[in-house]
PDB file of C-alpha atoms (C1' of nucleotides) in Angstrom:
ATOM      1  CA  MET A   1      -9.668   3.264  -4.617  1.00 92.00           C
ATOM      2  CA  GLU A   2      -8.537   0.205  -2.710  1.00 94.00           C
ATOM      3  CA  ARG A   3      -6.596  -0.972  -5.758  1.00 96.00           C
ATOM      4  CA  VAL A   4      -5.025   2.409  -6.367  1.00 97.00           C
ATOM      5  CA  PHE A   5      -3.605   2.671  -2.859  1.00 97.00           C
ATOM      6  CA  GLN A   6      -2.519  -0.957  -3.021  1.00 97.00           C
ATOM      7  CA  ALA A   7      -0.747  -0.226  -6.306  1.00 97.00           C
ATOM      8  CA  LEU A   8       0.992   2.855  -4.930  1.00 97.00           C
ATOM      9  CA  ALA A   9       2.320   1.018  -1.872  1.00 97.00           C
ATOM     10  CA  SER A  10       5.319  -0.299  -3.790  1.00 97.00           C
ATOM     11  CA  THR A  11       8.493   1.568  -4.649  1.00 96.00           C
ATOM     12  CA  PRO A  12       9.057  -0.199  -7.984  1.00 97.00           C
ATOM     13  CA  ARG A  13       5.482   0.559  -9.025  1.00 97.00           C
ATOM     14  CA  ARG A  14       5.779   4.232  -8.105  1.00 97.00           C
ATOM     15  CA  LYS A  15       9.033   4.256 -10.077  1.00 96.00           C
ATOM     16  CA  ILE A  16       7.225   2.807 -13.094  1.00 97.00           C
ATOM     17  CA  LEU A  17       4.608   5.552 -12.868  1.00 97.00           C
ATOM     18  CA  ALA A  18       7.397   8.128 -12.760  1.00 95.00           C
ATOM     19  CA  TYR A  19       8.933   6.696 -15.929  1.00 96.00           C
ATOM     20  CA  LEU A  20       5.557   6.754 -17.650  1.00 96.00           C
ATOM     21  CA  ALA A  21       4.911  10.332 -16.567  1.00 93.00           C
ATOM     22  CA  HIS A  22       7.249  11.574 -19.258  1.00 89.00           C
ATOM     23  CA  ALA A  23       6.892   9.059 -22.040  1.00 93.00           C
ATOM     24  CA  GLU A  24       5.083   6.050 -23.343  1.00 96.00           C
ATOM     25  CA  LEU A  25       7.335   3.003 -22.964  1.00 98.00           C
ATOM     26  CA  SER A  26       7.255  -0.645 -23.965  1.00 98.00           C
ATOM     27  CA  ALA A  27       7.253  -3.386 -21.346  1.00 97.00           C
ATOM     28  CA  GLY A  28      10.851  -4.158 -22.271  1.00 97.00           C
ATOM     29  CA  ASP A  29      11.938  -0.513 -21.993  1.00 97.00           C
ATOM     30  CA  ILE A  30      10.492  -0.442 -18.499  1.00 97.00           C
ATOM     31  CA  ALA A  31      11.932  -3.795 -17.436  1.00 97.00           C
ATOM     32  CA  ALA A  32      15.379  -2.699 -18.621  1.00 96.00           C
ATOM     33  CA  ARG A  33      15.322   0.006 -15.931  1.00 96.00           C
ATOM     34  CA  PHE A  34      14.979  -2.501 -13.091  1.00 96.00           C
ATOM     35  CA  GLU A  35      17.192  -5.163 -11.558  1.00 95.00           C
ATOM     36  CA  MET A  36      14.372  -7.669 -11.222  1.00 96.00           C
ATOM     37  CA  SER A  37      13.250 -10.155 -13.856  1.00 96.00           C
ATOM     38  CA  LYS A  38      10.921  -9.239 -16.729  1.00 97.00           C
ATOM     39  CA  PRO A  39       8.041 -11.341 -15.412  1.00 97.00           C
ATOM     40  CA  ALA A  40       8.275  -9.511 -12.087  1.00 97.00           C
ATOM     41  CA  VAL A  41       8.006  -6.164 -13.879  1.00 98.00           C
ATOM     42  CA  SER A  42       5.165  -7.537 -15.978  1.00 97.00           C
ATOM     43  CA  GLN A  43       3.279  -8.387 -12.789  1.00 97.00           C
ATOM     44  CA  HIS A  44       3.808  -4.873 -11.442  1.00 98.00           C
ATOM     45  CA  LEU A  45       2.488  -3.508 -14.708  1.00 98.00           C
ATOM     46  CA  SER A  46      -0.676  -5.544 -14.421  1.00 97.00           C
ATOM     47  CA  VAL A  47      -1.229  -4.399 -10.831  1.00 98.00           C
ATOM     48  CA  LEU A  48      -0.983  -0.814 -12.082  1.00 98.00           C
ATOM     49  CA  GLU A  49      -3.264  -1.549 -15.016  1.00 97.00           C
ATOM     50  CA  ASN A  50      -5.875  -3.268 -12.835  1.00 97.00           C
ATOM     51  CA  ALA A  51      -5.843  -0.187 -10.615  1.00 97.00           C
ATOM     52  CA  GLY A  52      -6.668   1.895 -13.702  1.00 97.00           C
ATOM     53  CA  LEU A  53      -3.472   3.924 -13.403  1.00 97.00           C
ATOM     54  CA  ILE A  54      -1.927   2.875 -16.710  1.00 97.00           C
ATOM     55  CA  LYS A  55      -3.140   1.480 -20.020  1.00 97.00           C
ATOM     56  CA  SER A  56      -1.482  -1.004 -22.344  1.00 97.00           C
ATOM     57  CA  GLU A  57      -1.683  -1.139 -26.101  1.00 97.00           C
ATOM     58  CA  LYS A  58      -0.160  -3.836 -28.234  1.00 97.00           C
ATOM     59  CA  ARG A  59       1.492  -2.552 -31.399  1.00 97.00           C
ATOM     60  CA  GLY A  60       3.107  -5.305 -33.390  1.00 96.00           C
ATOM     61  CA  GLN A  61       5.493  -7.236 -31.251  1.00 96.00           C
ATOM     62  CA  PHE A  62       5.553  -4.671 -28.456  1.00 98.00           C
ATOM     63  CA  VAL A  63       3.201  -3.723 -25.675  1.00 98.00           C
ATOM     64  CA  PHE A  64       3.312  -0.023 -24.916  1.00 98.00           C
ATOM     65  CA  TYR A  65       2.239   1.383 -21.599  1.00 98.00           C
ATOM     66  CA  ARG A  66       1.104   4.899 -20.858  1.00 97.00           C
ATOM     67  CA  LEU A  67      -0.024   6.749 -17.754  1.00 96.00           C
ATOM     68  CA  LEU A  68      -3.670   7.627 -17.144  1.00 95.00           C
ATOM     69  CA  PRO A  69      -2.991  10.707 -15.024  1.00 92.00           C
ATOM     70  CA  ASP A  70      -6.645  11.465 -14.301  1.00 91.00           C
ATOM     71  CA  ALA A  71      -7.093   8.232 -12.392  1.00 92.00           C
ATOM     72  CA  LEU A  72      -4.250   9.115 -10.082  1.00 93.00           C
ATOM     73  CA  THR A  73      -5.131  12.730  -9.485  1.00 90.00           C
ATOM     74  CA  ASN A  74      -8.821  12.047  -9.039  1.00 91.00           C
ATOM     75  CA  VAL A  75      -8.315   9.331  -6.475  1.00 93.00           C
ATOM     76  CA  LEU A  76      -5.630  11.143  -4.492  1.00 93.00           C
ATOM     77  CA  ASN A  77      -7.285  14.536  -4.522  1.00 87.00           C
ATOM     78  CA  GLY A  78     -10.643  12.980  -3.776  1.00 89.00           C
ATOM     79  CA  TYR A  79      -9.173  11.125  -0.864  1.00 91.00           C
ATOM     80  CA  VAL A  80      -7.435  14.160   0.575  1.00 89.00           C
ATOM     81  CA  GLN A  81     -10.737  15.987   0.345  1.00 85.00           C
ATOM     82  CA  GLU A  82     -12.517  13.213   2.188  1.00 84.00           C
ATOM     83  CA  VAL A  83     -10.077  12.956   5.075  1.00 83.00           C
ATOM     84  CA  CYS A  84      -9.030  16.586   5.384  1.00 74.00           C
ATOM     85  CA  PRO A  85     -12.055  18.571   4.288  1.00 65.00           C
ATOM     86  CA  VAL A  86     -10.747  21.774   5.806  1.00 57.00           C
ATOM     87  CA  SER A  87      -7.132  21.545   4.840  1.00 50.00           C
ATOM     88  CA  ARG A  88      -5.366  24.845   4.854  1.00 54.00           C
ATOM     89  CA  PRO A  89      -2.099  23.270   3.669  1.00 53.00           C
ATOM     90  CA  LEU A  90      -3.878  21.793   0.665  1.00 50.00           C
ATOM     91  CA  LYS A  91      -5.146  25.210  -0.205  1.00 57.00           C
ATOM     92  CA  ALA A  92      -1.610  26.588  -0.059  1.00 62.00           C
ATOM     93  CA  GLU A  93      -0.326  23.627  -2.046  1.00 63.00           C
ATOM     94  CA  SER A  94      -2.951  23.949  -4.748  1.00 62.00           C
ATOM     95  CA  ARG A  95      -2.092  27.610  -5.044  1.00 66.00           C
ATOM     96  CA  ALA A  96       1.572  26.651  -5.529  1.00 70.00           C
ATOM     97  CA  ILE A  97       0.551  24.129  -8.161  1.00 64.00           C
ATOM     98  CA  ALA A  98      -1.549  26.635 -10.019  1.00 69.00           C
ATOM     99  CA  ASP A  99       1.410  29.029  -9.978  1.00 72.00           C
ATOM    100  CA  LYS A 100       3.742  26.407 -11.392  1.00 67.00           C
ATOM    101  CA  GLN A 101       1.285  25.581 -14.144  1.00 68.00           C
ATOM    102  CA  ARG A 102       0.954  29.227 -15.056  1.00 67.00           C
ATOM    103  CA  GLN A 103       4.757  29.463 -15.266  1.00 72.00           C
ATOM    104  CA  SER A 104       4.960  26.450 -17.565  1.00 68.00           C
ATOM    105  CA  GLY A 105       2.418  28.127 -19.829  1.00 57.00           C
ATOM    106  CA  ASP A 106      -0.524  25.862 -19.107  1.00 56.00           C
TER     107      ASP A 106
ATOM    108  CA  MET B   1       6.749   8.842   1.595  1.00 92.00           C
ATOM    109  CA  GLU B   2       7.275   5.104   1.408  1.00 94.00           C
ATOM    110  CA  ARG B   3       5.710   4.711   4.839  1.00 96.00           C
ATOM    111  CA  VAL B   4       2.771   6.948   4.041  1.00 97.00           C
ATOM    112  CA  PHE B   5       1.781   4.953   0.961  1.00 97.00           C
ATOM    113  CA  GLN B   6       2.364   1.736   2.860  1.00 97.00           C
ATOM    114  CA  ALA B   7       0.093   3.001   5.636  1.00 97.00           C
ATOM    115  CA  LEU B   8      -2.649   4.058   3.216  1.00 97.00           C
ATOM    116  CA  ALA B   9      -2.704   0.660   1.487  1.00 97.00           C
ATOM    117  CA  SER B  10      -5.023  -0.796   4.100  1.00 97.00           C
ATOM    118  CA  THR B  11      -8.775  -0.332   4.358  1.00 96.00           C
ATOM    119  CA  PRO B  12      -8.880  -0.454   8.175  1.00 97.00           C
ATOM    120  CA  ARG B  13      -6.122   2.153   8.367  1.00 97.00           C
ATOM    121  CA  ARG B  14      -7.873   4.486   5.926  1.00 97.00           C
ATOM    122  CA  LYS B  15     -11.014   3.969   8.009  1.00 96.00           C
ATOM    123  CA  ILE B  16      -9.116   4.978  11.148  1.00 97.00           C
ATOM    124  CA  LEU B  17      -7.935   8.163   9.421  1.00 97.00           C
ATOM    125  CA  ALA B  18     -11.529   8.913   8.470  1.00 95.00           C
ATOM    126  CA  TYR B  19     -12.630   8.555  12.087  1.00 96.00           C
ATOM    127  CA  LEU B  20      -9.835  10.838  13.238  1.00 96.00           C
ATOM    128  CA  ALA B  21     -10.678  13.426  10.587  1.00 93.00           C
ATOM    129  CA  HIS B  22     -13.631  14.574  12.652  1.00 89.00           C
ATOM    130  CA  ALA B  23     -12.525  14.001  16.217  1.00 93.00           C
ATOM    131  CA  GLU B  24      -9.740  13.026  18.542  1.00 96.00           C
ATOM    132  CA  LEU B  25     -10.400   9.499  19.833  1.00 98.00           C
ATOM    133  CA  SER B  26      -8.866   7.144  22.353  1.00 98.00           C
ATOM    134  CA  ALA B  27      -7.370   3.820  21.270  1.00 97.00           C
ATOM    135  CA  GLY B  28     -10.364   2.074  22.824  1.00 97.00           C
ATOM    136  CA  ASP B  29     -12.883   4.325  21.047  1.00 97.00           C
ATOM    137  CA  ILE B  30     -11.240   3.447  17.766  1.00 97.00           C
ATOM    138  CA  ALA B  31     -10.951  -0.283  18.498  1.00 97.00           C
ATOM    139  CA  ALA B  32     -14.650  -0.378  19.417  1.00 96.00           C
ATOM    140  CA  ARG B  33     -15.477   0.539  15.808  1.00 96.00           C
ATOM    141  CA  PHE B  34     -13.752  -2.533  14.374  1.00 96.00           C
ATOM    142  CA  GLU B  35     -14.415  -6.251  14.442  1.00 95.00           C
ATOM    143  CA  MET B  36     -10.775  -7.129  14.984  1.00 96.00           C
ATOM    144  CA  SER B  37      -8.966  -7.399  18.319  1.00 97.00           C
ATOM    145  CA  LYS B  38      -7.606  -4.397  20.212  1.00 97.00           C
ATOM    146  CA  PRO B  39      -3.972  -5.383  19.666  1.00 97.00           C
ATOM    147  CA  ALA B  40      -4.611  -5.545  15.921  1.00 97.00           C
ATOM    148  CA  VAL B  41      -6.023  -2.011  15.958  1.00 98.00           C
ATOM    149  CA  SER B  42      -3.127  -0.904  18.141  1.00 97.00           C
ATOM    150  CA  GLN B  43      -0.705  -2.174  15.495  1.00 97.00           C
ATOM    151  CA  HIS B  44      -2.562  -0.280  12.772  1.00 98.00           C
ATOM    152  CA  LEU B  45      -2.322   2.831  14.908  1.00 98.00           C
ATOM    153  CA  SER B  46       1.416   2.481  15.223  1.00 97.00           C
ATOM    154  CA  VAL B  47       1.805   1.999  11.467  1.00 98.00           C
ATOM    155  CA  LEU B  48      -0.091   5.252  10.990  1.00 98.00           C
ATOM    156  CA  GLU B  49       1.931   6.985  13.665  1.00 97.00           C
ATOM    157  CA  ASN B  50       5.253   5.788  12.219  1.00 97.00           C
ATOM    158  CA  ALA B  51       4.145   7.188   8.884  1.00 97.00           C
ATOM    159  CA  GLY B  52       3.644  10.545  10.593  1.00 97.00           C
ATOM    160  CA  LEU B  53      -0.056  10.620   9.752  1.00 97.00           C
ATOM    161  CA  ILE B  54      -1.354  10.632  13.334  1.00 97.00           C
ATOM    162  CA  LYS B  55      -0.031  11.543  16.773  1.00 97.00           C
ATOM    163  CA  SER B  56      -0.716   9.924  20.132  1.00 97.00           C
ATOM    164  CA  GLU B  57      -0.891  11.591  23.514  1.00 97.00           C
ATOM    165  CA  LYS B  58      -1.324   9.786  26.788  1.00 97.00           C
ATOM    166  CA  ARG B  59      -3.714  11.482  29.175  1.00 97.00           C
ATOM    167  CA  GLY B  60      -4.230   9.510  32.372  1.00 96.00           C
ATOM    168  CA  GLN B  61      -5.245   5.996  31.601  1.00 96.00           C
ATOM    169  CA  PHE B  62      -6.104   6.731  27.984  1.00 97.00           C
ATOM    170  CA  VAL B  63      -4.109   7.261  24.833  1.00 98.00           C
ATOM    171  CA  PHE B  64      -5.712   9.765  22.492  1.00 98.00           C
ATOM    172  CA  TYR B  65      -4.984   9.857  18.798  1.00 98.00           C
ATOM    173  CA  ARG B  66      -5.409  12.760  16.424  1.00 97.00           C
ATOM    174  CA  LEU B  67      -4.852  13.298  12.722  1.00 96.00           C
ATOM    175  CA  LEU B  68      -1.900  15.287  11.386  1.00 95.00           C
ATOM    176  CA  PRO B  69      -3.599  16.447   8.187  1.00 92.00           C
ATOM    177  CA  ASP B  70      -0.574  18.292   6.802  1.00 91.00           C
ATOM    178  CA  ALA B  71       1.444  15.092   6.524  1.00 92.00           C
ATOM    179  CA  LEU B  72      -1.226  13.509   4.377  1.00 93.00           C
ATOM    180  CA  THR B  73      -1.928  16.455   2.115  1.00 90.00           C
ATOM    181  CA  ASN B  74       1.719  17.298   1.628  1.00 91.00           C
ATOM    182  CA  VAL B  75       2.720  13.805   0.639  1.00 93.00           C
ATOM    183  CA  LEU B  76      -0.242  13.168  -1.649  1.00 93.00           C
ATOM    184  CA  ASN B  77      -0.231  16.538  -3.328  1.00 87.00           C
ATOM    185  CA  GLY B  78       3.532  16.436  -3.645  1.00 89.00           C
ATOM    186  CA  TYR B  79       3.338  13.035  -5.244  1.00 90.00           C
ATOM    187  CA  VAL B  80       0.622  13.993  -7.692  1.00 89.00           C
ATOM    188  CA  GLN B  81       2.759  16.962  -8.682  1.00 85.00           C
ATOM    189  CA  GLU B  82       5.757  14.733  -9.275  1.00 83.00           C
ATOM    190  CA  VAL B  83       3.990  12.193 -11.454  1.00 83.00           C
ATOM    191  CA  CYS B  84       1.512  14.445 -13.238  1.00 74.00           C
ATOM    192  CA  PRO B  85       3.269  17.792 -13.511  1.00 65.00           C
ATOM    193  CA  VAL B  86       0.873  19.051 -16.151  1.00 56.00           C
ATOM    194  CA  SER B  87      -2.363  17.750 -14.785  1.00 50.00           C
ATOM    195  CA  ARG B  88      -5.386  19.609 -16.007  1.00 54.00           C
ATOM    196  CA  PRO B  89      -7.710  17.466 -13.898  1.00 53.00           C
ATOM    197  CA  LEU B  90      -5.756  18.416 -10.789  1.00 50.00           C
ATOM    198  CA  LYS B  91      -6.199  22.033 -11.701  1.00 58.00           C
ATOM    199  CA  ALA B  92      -9.942  21.512 -12.036  1.00 62.00           C
ATOM    200  CA  GLU B  93     -10.002  19.545  -8.811  1.00 62.00           C
ATOM    201  CA  SER B  94      -8.075  22.149  -6.889  1.00 63.00           C
ATOM    202  CA  ARG B  95     -10.474  24.776  -8.162  1.00 66.00           C
ATOM    203  CA  ALA B  96     -13.393  22.676  -6.878  1.00 70.00           C
ATOM    204  CA  ILE B  97     -11.650  22.309  -3.540  1.00 64.00           C
ATOM    205  CA  ALA B  98     -11.052  26.014  -3.259  1.00 70.00           C
ATOM    206  CA  ASP B  99     -14.729  26.624  -4.034  1.00 72.00           C
ATOM    207  CA  LYS B 100     -15.832  24.210  -1.347  1.00 67.00           C
ATOM    208  CA  GLN B 101     -13.546  25.816   1.171  1.00 68.00           C
ATOM    209  CA  ARG B 102     -14.925  29.221   0.340  1.00 66.00           C
ATOM    210  CA  GLN B 103     -18.456  27.878   0.848  1.00 73.00           C
ATOM    211  CA  SER B 104     -17.604  26.439   4.233  1.00 68.00           C
ATOM    212  CA  GLY B 105     -16.289  29.850   5.218  1.00 57.00           C
ATOM    213  CA  ASP B 106     -12.604  29.049   5.275  1.00 56.00           C
TER     214      ASP B 106
ATOM    215  C1'  DA C   1      -2.469  -2.673  48.585  1.00 78.44           C
ATOM    216  C1'  DA C   2      -5.611  -5.258  45.583  1.00 78.44           C
ATOM    217  C1'  DT C   3      -8.582  -5.045  41.583  1.00 78.44           C
ATOM    218  C1'  DT C   4     -10.263  -3.198  37.499  1.00 78.44           C
ATOM    219  C1'  DT C   5      -9.682  -0.693  33.161  1.00 78.44           C
ATOM    220  C1'  DA C   6      -6.876   0.928  29.077  1.00 78.44           C
ATOM    221  C1'  DT C   7      -3.350  -0.037  26.227  1.00 78.44           C
ATOM    222  C1'  DT C   8       0.774  -2.118  24.387  1.00 78.44           C
ATOM    223  C1'  DT C   9       4.235  -5.742  23.661  1.00 78.44           C
ATOM    224  C1'  DA C  10       5.379 -10.523  22.635  1.00 78.44           C
ATOM    225  C1'  DA C  11       5.062 -14.644  20.216  1.00 78.44           C
ATOM    226  C1'  DG C  12       3.151 -17.482  17.029  1.00 78.44           C
ATOM    227  C1'  DT C  13       0.331 -18.556  12.700  1.00 78.44           C
ATOM    228  C1'  DA C  14      -2.340 -17.810   8.475  1.00 78.44           C
ATOM    229  C1'  DA C  15      -2.748 -15.175   4.490  1.00 78.44           C
ATOM    230  C1'  DT C  16      -0.804 -12.298   1.097  1.00 78.44           C
ATOM    231  C1'  DT C  17       2.645 -10.425  -1.820  1.00 78.44           C
ATOM    232  C1'  DA C  18       6.949 -10.288  -4.366  1.00 78.44           C
ATOM    233  C1'  DC C  19       9.930 -12.551  -6.415  1.00 78.44           C
ATOM    234  C1'  DT C  20      12.267 -16.653  -9.155  1.00 78.44           C
ATOM    235  C1'  DT C  21      12.759 -19.897 -13.330  1.00 78.44           C
ATOM    236  C1'  DA C  22      10.491 -22.429 -16.879  1.00 78.44           C
ATOM    237  C1'  DT C  23       7.092 -22.512 -20.407  1.00 78.44           C
ATOM    238  C1'  DA C  24       3.703 -20.669 -23.689  1.00 78.44           C
ATOM    239  C1'  DT C  25       2.068 -17.258 -27.134  1.00 78.44           C
ATOM    240  C1'  DA C  26       2.426 -14.120 -30.666  1.00 78.44           C
ATOM    241  C1'  DC C  27       4.622 -11.285 -33.698  1.00 78.44           C
ATOM    242  C1'  DT C  28       8.882 -10.419 -37.027  1.00 78.44           C
ATOM    243  C1'  DT C  29      12.545 -11.586 -39.859  1.00 78.44           C
ATOM    244  C1'  DT C  30      15.147 -14.777 -42.574  1.00 78.44           C
TER     245       DT C  30
ATOM    246  C1'  DA D   1       8.373 -22.502 -42.069  1.00 78.44           C
ATOM    247  C1'  DA D   2      12.209 -21.853 -38.904  1.00 78.44           C
ATOM    248  C1'  DA D   3      14.517 -18.946 -35.758  1.00 78.44           C
ATOM    249  C1'  DG D   4      14.655 -14.932 -33.031  1.00 78.44           C
ATOM    250  C1'  DT D   5      12.527 -11.263 -30.193  1.00 78.44           C
ATOM    251  C1'  DA D   6       8.925  -9.362 -26.944  1.00 78.44           C
ATOM    252  C1'  DT D   7       5.816 -10.350 -23.564  1.00 78.44           C
ATOM    253  C1'  DA D   8       2.833 -12.921 -20.538  1.00 78.44           C
ATOM    254  C1'  DT D   9       1.358 -16.918 -17.823  1.00 78.44           C
ATOM    255  C1'  DA D  10       2.251 -20.768 -14.643  1.00 78.44           C
ATOM    256  C1'  DA D  11       4.046 -22.775 -10.731  1.00 78.44           C
ATOM    257  C1'  DG D  12       6.668 -22.701  -6.885  1.00 78.44           C
ATOM    258  C1'  DT D  13       9.176 -20.361  -2.874  1.00 78.44           C
ATOM    259  C1'  DA D  14      10.772 -16.681   0.209  1.00 78.44           C
ATOM    260  C1'  DA D  15       9.558 -12.663   2.508  1.00 78.44           C
ATOM    261  C1'  DT D  16       6.181  -9.725   4.478  1.00 78.44           C
ATOM    262  C1'  DT D  17       1.965  -8.464   6.590  1.00 78.44           C
ATOM    263  C1'  DA D  18      -2.255  -9.066   9.244  1.00 78.44           C
ATOM    264  C1'  DC D  19      -4.145 -11.228  12.412  1.00 78.44           C
ATOM    265  C1'  DT D  20      -4.739 -14.177  16.993  1.00 78.44           C
ATOM    266  C1'  DT D  21      -4.235 -15.038  22.194  1.00 78.44           C
ATOM    267  C1'  DA D  22      -1.456 -14.427  26.269  1.00 78.44           C
ATOM    268  C1'  DA D  23       1.275 -11.599  29.119  1.00 78.44           C
ATOM    269  C1'  DA D  24       3.120  -7.041  30.655  1.00 78.44           C
ATOM    270  C1'  DT D  25       2.658  -2.155  32.031  1.00 78.44           C
ATOM    271  C1'  DA D  26       0.430   1.686  33.870  1.00 78.44           C
ATOM    272  C1'  DA D  27      -3.247   4.471  35.690  1.00 78.44           C
ATOM    273  C1'  DA D  28      -7.765   4.612  38.404  1.00 78.44           C
ATOM    274  C1'  DT D  29     -10.827   2.803  41.854  1.00 78.44           C
ATOM    275  C1'  DT D  30     -12.056   0.260  45.924  1.00 78.44           C
TER     276       DT D  30
END
DNA sequence: AATTTATTTAAGTAATTACTTATATACTTT
DNA sequence: AAAGTATATAAGTAATTACTTAAATAAATT
């Protein structure tokens, strides 16, 4: 959990997760979306991977990264539960989420 | 959101939130539960307060702190939604949460 | 009014984190 | 096998963060 919160405490890393939410991308694809150098992005990717939030797979010359959504949702929901065990807003929020998912045919 | 994730990326600060989940406590009460100096704890408290996660109220000589649970749940649930819009595990988790809340008579 | 108690602010330092450029590794193409 | 492309590792530096002790502020007690 420590590593997950550490990983999330960075805007570029949260941005990377957002990119990976919709598609699998290569390290280069991701780096191209940032101003900073490729090694800097590579370091962010390994922070995210060490936190268990993403997974890398080498295919040929490329390294593809994809999101592991369960890791994120489990840690964050688990944490909310721990700190706010009687959270009315969460209840409302989870209802809203369930509604959205029903709409999107899930 | 930036500030919330920043605030959560620290074990002592998450520990403070856990203490405040169950009771309102004075700055001194909180500091007494840590090894570090009172000013260090005071700084952690202001990081949490600037993130909107807790609120302070001065009563006489003491400053009492309490949790603002909505801030936490809204940010974390909102974020999970953003990054994992079709998260089956979240759905399962939110079901489990709802169950628990029903049990505890909420 | 002087002293004690609770807390914060200030100022400085040590530790950590986020970058940079340069170099190494490993595939792919010629 | 030589050259080019994709990525990571290494090494160093700048910026940030997490502490420390000392001093300031404010309320309570004597």
